[in-house]
Amino acid sequence: MLKSLLDIQQDIHILEKNIQEINECVKSIGTDIETIRNSSEDITLDYSKIEVLAKQIDLGEHPLSKLKDRHSCQIYLEMLLNIVRLDPDDEAAANRMVFIQWLQMQSHIDLSLEDLYLDCLKTDEQLFYEMSEIISKDYKEYFLVDALIVANITGMANKEIYKYIADAITVLGVSGKDVKGLAFVSKVSLSQNLSGVSDDDLKVLGDKVKEYGHYIRSDLVEKVFAKLRVVAVEVPDNETMLFAWKVEQQQAVKSGDMIAAYRTNKRIDGGRGNSKNIYLSKRRKSLLDSFGGYELVEVKAPVSGTIFQFRDNNTNYGVIAQEQDNEESIKAWIKAGK
C-alpha cells in the first residue's frame, strides 16, 4: 500500500520556497479552504473496505497513540483529510483514506473516519491556527511527515495539495531546516530505501530518523547512522603510551577540536616532546613529560558531531556520529569491520 517515490527533492524545494513567502501564504489560507470546500465533496468511498485494508498495515505504534487530548487528535486527522479533498480521483482518495484510517485507529478518538470526513467539510481557516496553538512542536512535525505521506502515497501530489501543506507549515511555524529533514523522513518512509539521498542530505535525515521508527525499519535507521559515522580515533595499546582523552564521553565536538593525545612507541632522537596542551591531571601530565623522548600525537576531530568513546580488543576507539546514535550499535559496527 505504501508506494515508493522516485524522488520528491523537487517537492522539497517547492515547500522551502513557499515557506519563505510567509505573508503571501497566510493571506492565501482562506482561498485554500474555499478551494477545498468546492473541490471534492462527491468523492466515492467504501469505508468498510477502507477499514479492512487499514487493519492490514504493518507499521509501528504511531505517536498519536500517546496524544491523550481527543480534540487535538481530531484536528490532526481532519487537517490530513483536507488533503484527500484536494484530489478528486477516487482511487487516489481511497489509498490516502486507508492510511488516514490507520492513523485514526492509532488515536484515542471515537469518531469514525466517515464522521471525521463529514466534519472536515465544515473546515475553515481557524483550524490552522487552533492546531498551531494546541499541538506541541513534536506533533507539528509528526503531522508534516504524515501530510507528505498522505500527499505522495499515490506516487504524485498535485500543486493544490503542496500549496495547502506549505501554508500549513507557515502557520505551524516549522522551520525550513526542519521541513527539509522531515521531507526526507517521508520519502524514506514511503520508499524504504536510501537511494537518491546524498551525504549532505543524510546528515539532515540523521537528525530526525530515529523519531520515526514507526515508519522506518530499524535496519534502515541503523544504515543512516552507519553512513554518518567517522572513526576519529583507533589507537592500539601496543603502539602507544599514556593515551588520554581531551573530551568527555558523548560530547559535542567541532571539526578541528583536539579530542585525544598520546605518546607513540617511536623514539625521537635527541628531542623532547611538548605535552603542555594535553588535558590531564598534574600527576599524569608530569608523568607524560618524563616520556618527552617519544613522539607526541594530538588527535583532532575530522568532522563535527558527537563523540562516542570505548575500548575493544585492547584498542581505544573514538567514533564521531549523530547525537541520536548509541554506543552499543557503534561497538557492534566496529566489531563487524565497519
mmCIF file of C-alpha atoms in Angstrom:
data_model
loop_
_atom_site.group_PDB
_atom_site.id
_atom_site.type_symbol
_atom_site.label_atom_id
_atom_site.label_comp_id
_atom_site.label_asym_id
_atom_site.label_seq_id
_atom_site.Cartn_x
_atom_site.Cartn_y
_atom_site.Cartn_z
ATOM 1 C CA MET A 1 0.000 0.000 0.000
ATOM 2 C CA LEU A 2 2.868 2.376 0.710
ATOM 3 C CA LYS A 3 4.158 3.007 -2.798
ATOM 4 C CA SER A 4 7.747 4.091 -3.469
ATOM 5 C CA LEU A 5 8.537 7.612 -4.641
ATOM 6 C CA LEU A 6 11.136 8.073 -7.335
ATOM 7 C CA ASP A 7 12.134 11.437 -5.927
ATOM 8 C CA ILE A 8 10.474 14.290 -4.005
ATOM 9 C CA GLN A 9 13.554 16.506 -3.997
ATOM 10 C CA GLN A 10 11.792 18.998 -6.247
ATOM 11 C CA ASP A 11 8.809 18.974 -3.923
ATOM 12 C CA ILE A 12 11.118 19.899 -1.032
ATOM 13 C CA HIS A 13 12.351 22.931 -2.975
ATOM 14 C CA ILE A 14 8.754 23.955 -3.670
ATOM 15 C CA LEU A 15 7.942 23.745 0.022
ATOM 16 C CA GLU A 16 11.034 25.703 1.055
ATOM 17 C CA LYS A 17 10.214 28.446 -1.432
ATOM 18 C CA ASN A 18 6.648 28.687 -0.169
ATOM 19 C CA ILE A 19 7.767 28.839 3.455
ATOM 20 C CA GLN A 20 9.823 31.953 2.713
ATOM 21 C CA GLU A 21 6.735 33.719 1.394
ATOM 22 C CA ILE A 22 5.070 33.845 4.802
ATOM 23 C CA ASN A 23 2.776 36.811 4.275
ATOM 24 C CA GLU A 24 1.517 35.549 0.956
ATOM 25 C CA CYS A 25 0.901 32.086 2.407
ATOM 26 C CA VAL A 26 -1.068 33.383 5.358
ATOM 27 C CA LYS A 27 -3.231 35.584 3.137
ATOM 28 C CA SER A 28 -3.994 32.643 0.884
ATOM 29 C CA ILE A 29 -5.259 30.306 3.602
ATOM 30 C CA GLY A 30 -8.834 31.450 3.113
ATOM 31 C CA THR A 31 -8.516 30.688 -0.598
ATOM 32 C CA ASP A 32 -7.144 27.217 0.164
ATOM 33 C CA ILE A 33 -10.125 26.451 2.365
ATOM 34 C CA GLU A 34 -12.568 27.723 -0.259
ATOM 35 C CA THR A 35 -10.877 25.536 -2.873
ATOM 36 C CA ILE A 36 -11.296 22.537 -0.600
ATOM 37 C CA ARG A 37 -14.959 23.363 0.017
ATOM 38 C CA ASN A 38 -15.711 23.362 -3.702
ATOM 39 C CA SER A 39 -13.433 20.552 -4.807
ATOM 40 C CA SER A 40 -14.321 17.036 -3.787
ATOM 41 C CA GLU A 41 -17.433 16.539 -1.716
ATOM 42 C CA ASP A 42 -18.549 13.954 -4.280
ATOM 43 C CA ILE A 43 -15.625 11.550 -3.805
ATOM 44 C CA THR A 44 -16.939 7.979 -3.653
ATOM 45 C CA LEU A 45 -15.591 5.981 -0.719
ATOM 46 C CA ASP A 46 -16.231 2.472 0.611
ATOM 47 C CA TYR A 47 -15.499 2.934 4.316
ATOM 48 C CA SER A 48 -15.910 -0.736 5.223
ATOM 49 C CA LYS A 49 -13.306 -1.750 2.643
ATOM 50 C CA ILE A 50 -11.010 1.072 3.768
ATOM 51 C CA GLU A 51 -11.163 -0.191 7.352
ATOM 52 C CA VAL A 52 -10.337 -3.762 6.314
ATOM 53 C CA LEU A 53 -7.310 -2.576 4.338
ATOM 54 C CA ALA A 54 -6.139 -0.283 7.146
ATOM 55 C CA LYS A 55 -6.062 -3.213 9.563
ATOM 56 C CA GLN A 56 -3.541 -4.907 7.274
ATOM 57 C CA ILE A 57 -0.994 -2.088 7.572
ATOM 58 C CA ASP A 58 2.003 -3.417 9.467
ATOM 59 C CA LEU A 59 3.655 -0.363 10.990
ATOM 60 C CA GLY A 60 4.861 0.546 14.463
ATOM 61 C CA GLU A 61 2.908 2.442 17.096
ATOM 62 C CA HIS A 62 2.249 5.992 15.923
ATOM 63 C CA PRO A 63 2.791 8.915 18.349
ATOM 64 C CA LEU A 64 -0.937 9.672 18.027
ATOM 65 C CA SER A 65 -1.464 6.719 20.353
ATOM 66 C CA LYS A 66 0.207 8.796 23.076
ATOM 67 C CA LEU A 67 -1.713 12.003 22.375
ATOM 68 C CA LYS A 68 -4.456 11.882 25.014
ATOM 69 C CA ASP A 69 -6.311 15.046 24.016
ATOM 70 C CA ARG A 70 -9.071 13.869 21.701
ATOM 71 C CA HIS A 71 -9.744 17.303 20.259
ATOM 72 C CA SER A 72 -6.094 17.600 19.198
ATOM 73 C CA CYS A 73 -6.311 14.180 17.534
ATOM 74 C CA GLN A 74 -9.462 15.214 15.701
ATOM 75 C CA ILE A 75 -7.899 18.402 14.342
ATOM 76 C CA TYR A 76 -4.756 16.469 13.346
ATOM 77 C CA LEU A 77 -6.783 13.944 11.332
ATOM 78 C CA GLU A 78 -9.142 16.473 9.774
ATOM 79 C CA MET A 79 -6.176 18.546 8.592
ATOM 80 C CA LEU A 80 -4.962 15.408 6.795
ATOM 81 C CA LEU A 81 -8.411 14.651 5.388
ATOM 82 C CA ASN A 82 -8.415 18.067 3.722
ATOM 83 C CA ILE A 83 -5.548 16.779 1.557
ATOM 84 C CA VAL A 84 -7.781 13.968 0.295
ATOM 85 C CA ARG A 85 -10.380 16.507 -0.745
ATOM 86 C CA LEU A 86 -7.898 18.383 -2.933
ATOM 87 C CA ASP A 87 -7.603 15.460 -5.370
ATOM 88 C CA PRO A 88 -10.908 14.303 -6.924
ATOM 89 C CA ASP A 89 -9.526 10.975 -8.162
ATOM 90 C CA ASP A 90 -11.418 8.150 -6.403
ATOM 91 C CA GLU A 91 -8.505 5.688 -6.420
ATOM 92 C CA ALA A 92 -6.093 8.264 -5.008
ATOM 93 C CA ALA A 93 -8.653 9.202 -2.366
ATOM 94 C CA ALA A 94 -9.121 5.567 -1.347
ATOM 95 C CA ASN A 95 -5.367 4.978 -0.966
ATOM 96 C CA ARG A 96 -4.984 8.102 1.134
ATOM 97 C CA MET A 97 -8.022 7.256 3.247
ATOM 98 C CA VAL A 98 -6.655 3.801 4.080
ATOM 99 C CA PHE A 99 -3.580 5.416 5.604
ATOM 100 C CA ILE A 100 -5.631 8.020 7.497
ATOM 101 C CA GLN A 101 -7.929 5.231 8.728
ATOM 102 C CA TRP A 102 -4.850 3.530 10.196
ATOM 103 C CA LEU A 103 -3.944 6.795 11.926
ATOM 104 C CA GLN A 104 -7.497 7.084 13.269
ATOM 105 C CA MET A 105 -7.222 3.575 14.727
ATOM 106 C CA GLN A 106 -3.966 4.604 16.412
ATOM 107 C CA SER A 107 -5.616 7.595 18.072
ATOM 108 C CA HIS A 108 -7.927 7.912 21.087
ATOM 109 C CA ILE A 109 -10.975 9.333 19.347
ATOM 110 C CA ASP A 110 -14.345 7.624 18.973
ATOM 111 C CA LEU A 111 -15.364 9.361 15.759
ATOM 112 C CA SER A 112 -15.301 7.101 12.714
ATOM 113 C CA LEU A 113 -13.336 8.021 9.615
ATOM 114 C CA GLU A 114 -16.611 8.794 7.861
ATOM 115 C CA ASP A 115 -17.668 11.130 10.679
ATOM 116 C CA LEU A 116 -14.291 12.857 10.585
ATOM 117 C CA TYR A 117 -14.526 13.280 6.838
ATOM 118 C CA LEU A 118 -18.009 14.776 7.028
ATOM 119 C CA ASP A 119 -16.888 17.096 9.812
ATOM 120 C CA CYS A 120 -13.872 18.313 7.854
ATOM 121 C CA LEU A 121 -16.245 19.524 5.123
ATOM 122 C CA LYS A 122 -17.043 22.362 7.529
ATOM 123 C CA THR A 123 -13.363 23.333 7.857
ATOM 124 C CA ASP A 124 -12.397 26.992 7.944
ATOM 125 C CA GLU A 125 -9.050 28.764 8.277
ATOM 126 C CA GLN A 126 -9.323 28.829 12.077
ATOM 127 C CA LEU A 127 -8.436 25.126 12.105
ATOM 128 C CA PHE A 128 -4.880 26.015 11.079
ATOM 129 C CA TYR A 129 -4.469 28.458 13.924
ATOM 130 C CA GLU A 130 -6.142 26.232 16.501
ATOM 131 C CA MET A 131 -3.786 23.394 15.634
ATOM 132 C CA SER A 132 -0.813 25.722 15.952
ATOM 133 C CA GLU A 133 -1.901 26.750 19.446
ATOM 134 C CA ILE A 134 -2.803 23.391 20.989
ATOM 135 C CA ILE A 135 -0.343 20.927 19.437
ATOM 136 C CA SER A 136 3.298 20.668 20.532
ATOM 137 C CA LYS A 137 6.288 21.143 18.222
ATOM 138 C CA ASP A 138 6.868 17.376 18.077
ATOM 139 C CA TYR A 139 3.317 16.727 16.907
ATOM 140 C CA LYS A 140 3.503 19.529 14.375
ATOM 141 C CA GLU A 141 6.480 17.704 12.883
ATOM 142 C CA TYR A 142 4.705 14.330 13.019
ATOM 143 C CA PHE A 143 1.814 15.990 11.212
ATOM 144 C CA LEU A 144 4.055 17.332 8.465
ATOM 145 C CA VAL A 145 5.553 13.888 7.829
ATOM 146 C CA ASP A 146 2.070 12.367 7.731
ATOM 147 C CA ALA A 147 0.845 15.124 5.413
ATOM 148 C CA LEU A 148 3.690 14.431 2.981
ATOM 149 C CA ILE A 149 2.992 10.696 3.156
ATOM 150 C CA VAL A 150 -0.716 11.258 2.505
ATOM 151 C CA ALA A 151 0.179 13.570 -0.374
ATOM 152 C CA ASN A 152 2.633 11.189 -2.041
ATOM 153 C CA ILE A 153 1.239 7.777 -1.152
ATOM 154 C CA THR A 154 -0.283 7.523 -4.618
ATOM 155 C CA GLY A 155 3.022 8.407 -6.273
ATOM 156 C CA MET A 156 2.403 12.076 -7.027
ATOM 157 C CA ALA A 157 0.647 15.043 -5.441
ATOM 158 C CA ASN A 158 -0.868 17.984 -7.291
ATOM 159 C CA LYS A 159 0.110 21.623 -6.807
ATOM 160 C CA GLU A 160 -3.025 22.373 -4.775
ATOM 161 C CA ILE A 161 -2.003 19.780 -2.195
ATOM 162 C CA TYR A 162 1.522 21.157 -1.915
ATOM 163 C CA LYS A 163 0.199 24.673 -1.572
ATOM 164 C CA TYR A 164 -2.067 23.533 1.260
ATOM 165 C CA ILE A 165 0.852 21.808 3.020
ATOM 166 C CA ALA A 166 3.110 24.823 2.525
ATOM 167 C CA ASP A 167 0.505 27.126 4.047
ATOM 168 C CA ALA A 168 0.069 24.752 6.986
ATOM 169 C CA ILE A 169 3.845 24.741 7.518
ATOM 170 C CA THR A 170 3.866 28.512 7.666
ATOM 171 C CA VAL A 171 1.095 28.752 10.241
ATOM 172 C CA LEU A 172 2.511 25.898 12.328
ATOM 173 C CA GLY A 173 5.883 27.656 12.405
ATOM 174 C CA VAL A 174 8.036 24.742 11.234
ATOM 175 C CA SER A 175 11.473 25.981 10.145
ATOM 176 C CA GLY A 176 12.857 25.471 6.651
ATOM 177 C CA LYS A 177 15.670 23.300 8.030
ATOM 178 C CA ASP A 178 13.201 21.059 9.840
ATOM 179 C CA VAL A 179 10.985 20.867 6.762
ATOM 180 C CA LYS A 180 13.877 19.504 4.718
ATOM 181 C CA GLY A 181 14.682 16.798 7.256
ATOM 182 C CA LEU A 182 11.032 15.840 7.663
ATOM 183 C CA ALA A 183 10.543 15.682 3.898
ATOM 184 C CA PHE A 184 13.405 13.186 3.698
ATOM 185 C CA VAL A 185 11.788 11.187 6.509
ATOM 186 C CA SER A 186 8.576 10.987 4.486
ATOM 187 C CA LYS A 187 10.494 9.950 1.384
ATOM 188 C CA VAL A 188 12.352 7.149 3.170
ATOM 189 C CA SER A 189 9.140 6.089 4.923
ATOM 190 C CA LEU A 190 7.447 5.610 1.569
ATOM 191 C CA SER A 191 10.329 4.085 -0.367
ATOM 192 C CA GLN A 192 12.001 2.154 2.497
ATOM 193 C CA ASN A 193 15.407 2.760 0.917
ATOM 194 C CA LEU A 194 18.089 5.446 0.811
ATOM 195 C CA SER A 195 18.506 5.692 -2.950
ATOM 196 C CA GLY A 196 18.978 9.228 -4.176
ATOM 197 C CA VAL A 197 19.853 10.572 -0.719
ATOM 198 C CA SER A 198 23.180 12.448 -0.829
ATOM 199 C CA ASP A 199 25.709 12.541 2.013
ATOM 200 C CA ASP A 200 24.646 16.082 2.912
ATOM 201 C CA ASP A 201 21.008 15.041 2.897
ATOM 202 C CA LEU A 202 21.853 12.058 5.099
ATOM 203 C CA LYS A 203 23.038 14.465 7.796
ATOM 204 C CA VAL A 204 19.718 16.279 7.659
ATOM 205 C CA LEU A 205 17.860 12.959 7.731
ATOM 206 C CA GLY A 206 20.015 11.681 10.593
ATOM 207 C CA ASP A 207 18.748 14.432 12.893
ATOM 208 C CA LYS A 208 15.180 13.151 12.545
ATOM 209 C CA VAL A 209 15.165 9.493 11.555
ATOM 210 C CA LYS A 210 15.231 7.870 14.995
ATOM 211 C CA GLU A 211 11.977 9.582 15.996
ATOM 212 C CA TYR A 212 10.167 7.829 13.143
ATOM 213 C CA GLY A 213 10.766 4.182 13.928
ATOM 214 C CA HIS A 214 7.035 3.613 13.496
ATOM 215 C CA TYR A 215 7.581 4.122 9.752
ATOM 216 C CA ILE A 216 11.240 3.416 9.033
ATOM 217 C CA ARG A 217 12.631 -0.078 9.559
ATOM 218 C CA SER A 218 15.270 -0.393 12.272
ATOM 219 C CA ASP A 219 17.827 -1.691 9.779
ATOM 220 C CA LEU A 220 17.367 1.467 7.688
ATOM 221 C CA VAL A 221 17.751 3.666 10.765
ATOM 222 C CA GLU A 222 20.993 1.824 11.529
ATOM 223 C CA LYS A 223 22.099 2.237 7.910
ATOM 224 C CA VAL A 224 21.576 6.002 8.107
ATOM 225 C CA PHE A 225 23.612 6.244 11.307
ATOM 226 C CA ALA A 226 26.343 3.941 9.961
ATOM 227 C CA LYS A 227 26.818 6.128 6.882
ATOM 228 C CA LEU A 228 27.294 9.157 9.138
ATOM 229 C CA ARG A 229 29.874 7.585 11.472
ATOM 230 C CA VAL A 230 33.541 8.569 11.257
ATOM 231 C CA VAL A 231 36.258 6.697 13.143
ATOM 232 C CA ALA A 232 38.376 9.545 14.501
ATOM 233 C CA VAL A 233 40.468 7.528 16.962
ATOM 234 C CA GLU A 234 41.703 3.941 16.591
ATOM 235 C CA VAL A 235 44.766 3.544 18.804
ATOM 236 C CA PRO A 236 46.038 0.079 19.879
ATOM 237 C CA ASP A 237 47.678 -0.181 23.314
ATOM 238 C CA ASN A 238 50.795 -1.868 21.919
ATOM 239 C CA GLU A 239 51.609 1.186 19.795
ATOM 240 C CA THR A 240 51.115 3.908 22.402
ATOM 241 C CA MET A 241 51.896 5.149 25.898
ATOM 242 C CA LEU A 242 49.717 7.274 28.182
ATOM 243 C CA PHE A 243 46.695 7.621 25.933
ATOM 244 C CA ALA A 244 44.392 10.404 27.208
ATOM 245 C CA TRP A 245 41.023 11.730 26.052
ATOM 246 C CA LYS A 246 40.676 15.505 25.875
ATOM 247 C CA VAL A 247 36.891 15.441 25.615
ATOM 248 C CA GLU A 248 34.118 13.769 27.575
ATOM 249 C CA GLN A 249 32.063 10.769 26.501
ATOM 250 C CA GLN A 250 29.285 11.780 24.049
ATOM 251 C CA GLN A 251 30.455 15.380 23.996
ATOM 252 C CA ALA A 252 29.574 17.539 21.007
ATOM 253 C CA VAL A 253 32.764 18.317 19.081
ATOM 254 C CA LYS A 254 33.562 20.523 16.118
ATOM 255 C CA SER A 255 35.869 19.747 13.251
ATOM 256 C CA GLY A 256 39.402 20.644 14.340
ATOM 257 C CA ASP A 257 38.805 20.237 18.084
ATOM 258 C CA MET A 258 41.527 18.360 19.984
ATOM 259 C CA ILE A 259 39.947 15.098 21.134
ATOM 260 C CA ALA A 260 42.843 12.874 22.286
ATOM 261 C CA ALA A 261 46.600 12.767 22.855
ATOM 262 C CA TYR A 262 49.149 10.009 23.347
ATOM 263 C CA ARG A 263 52.833 9.119 23.028
ATOM 264 C CA THR A 264 53.861 6.613 20.410
ATOM 265 C CA ASN A 265 56.470 3.931 20.964
ATOM 266 C CA LYS A 266 58.592 5.734 18.401
ATOM 267 C CA ARG A 267 61.664 7.370 19.931
ATOM 268 C CA ILE A 268 62.571 10.900 18.808
ATOM 269 C CA ASP A 269 66.379 11.020 18.847
ATOM 270 C CA GLY A 270 67.764 13.999 20.745
ATOM 271 C CA GLY A 271 64.342 15.612 21.240
ATOM 272 C CA ARG A 272 61.759 16.172 23.904
ATOM 273 C CA GLY A 273 58.063 16.307 23.255
ATOM 274 C CA ASN A 274 55.768 19.064 24.368
ATOM 275 C CA SER A 275 52.718 17.963 26.332
ATOM 276 C CA LYS A 276 51.617 21.343 27.665
ATOM 277 C CA ASN A 277 48.352 21.310 25.696
ATOM 278 C CA ILE A 278 47.217 17.881 26.851
ATOM 279 C CA TYR A 279 44.174 17.845 29.133
ATOM 280 C CA LEU A 280 45.481 15.734 32.068
ATOM 281 C CA SER A 281 45.783 15.756 35.828
ATOM 282 C CA LYS A 282 49.021 17.314 37.112
ATOM 283 C CA ARG A 283 50.358 13.899 38.121
ATOM 284 C CA ARG A 284 49.692 12.315 34.725
ATOM 285 C CA LYS A 285 50.976 15.391 32.903
ATOM 286 C CA SER A 286 54.213 15.235 34.859
ATOM 287 C CA LEU A 287 54.482 11.546 34.074
ATOM 288 C CA LEU A 288 53.912 12.204 30.396
ATOM 289 C CA ASP A 289 56.647 14.849 30.362
ATOM 290 C CA SER A 290 59.063 12.183 31.530
ATOM 291 C CA PHE A 291 58.423 10.432 28.210
ATOM 292 C CA GLY A 292 59.434 13.515 26.263
ATOM 293 C CA GLY A 293 61.771 11.494 24.060
ATOM 294 C CA TYR A 294 58.804 9.802 22.417
ATOM 295 C CA GLU A 295 56.632 11.277 19.700
ATOM 296 C CA LEU A 296 53.550 13.146 20.879
ATOM 297 C CA VAL A 297 50.412 12.687 18.779
ATOM 298 C CA GLU A 298 47.464 15.032 19.237
ATOM 299 C CA VAL A 299 44.281 13.904 17.501
ATOM 300 C CA LYS A 300 41.849 16.453 16.083
ATOM 301 C CA ALA A 301 38.238 15.788 15.157
ATOM 302 C CA PRO A 302 37.970 15.324 11.367
ATOM 303 C CA VAL A 303 34.264 16.237 11.389
ATOM 304 C CA SER A 304 31.698 17.775 13.708
ATOM 305 C CA GLY A 305 29.302 15.601 15.685
ATOM 306 C CA THR A 306 29.009 13.642 18.923
ATOM 307 C CA ILE A 307 31.984 11.550 20.009
ATOM 308 C CA PHE A 308 31.467 8.039 21.351
ATOM 309 C CA GLN A 309 34.476 6.627 23.233
ATOM 310 C CA PHE A 310 35.090 2.992 24.116
ATOM 311 C CA ARG A 311 37.704 0.250 24.253
ATOM 312 C CA ASP A 312 37.668 -3.006 22.339
ATOM 313 C CA ASN A 313 40.380 -5.601 21.782
ATOM 314 C CA ASN A 314 42.999 -3.510 23.654
ATOM 315 C CA THR A 315 42.299 -0.526 21.411
ATOM 316 C CA ASN A 316 40.920 2.936 22.169
ATOM 317 C CA TYR A 317 38.181 3.996 19.768
ATOM 318 C CA GLY A 318 36.572 7.372 19.199
ATOM 319 C CA VAL A 319 33.713 7.475 16.707
ATOM 320 C CA ILE A 320 32.074 10.760 15.736
ATOM 321 C CA ALA A 321 28.426 10.185 14.942
ATOM 322 C CA GLN A 322 24.921 11.607 15.230
ATOM 323 C CA GLU A 323 23.800 12.609 18.711
ATOM 324 C CA GLN A 324 20.874 10.170 18.377
ATOM 325 C CA ASP A 325 23.215 7.224 17.692
ATOM 326 C CA ASN A 326 24.075 4.820 20.514
ATOM 327 C CA GLU A 327 27.258 3.266 21.855
ATOM 328 C CA GLU A 328 26.200 -0.383 21.602
ATOM 329 C CA SER A 329 25.299 -0.070 17.919
ATOM 330 C CA ILE A 330 28.596 1.672 17.237
ATOM 331 C CA LYS A 331 30.550 -1.060 19.057
ATOM 332 C CA ALA A 332 28.789 -3.741 17.007
ATOM 333 C CA TRP A 333 29.563 -1.782 13.838
ATOM 334 C CA ILE A 334 33.258 -1.626 14.761
ATOM 335 C CA LYS A 335 33.393 -5.342 15.592
ATOM 336 C CA ALA A 336 31.714 -6.163 12.282
ATOM 337 C CA GLY A 337 34.555 -4.424 10.461
ATOM 338 C CA LYS A 338 32.729 -1.131 9.745
#
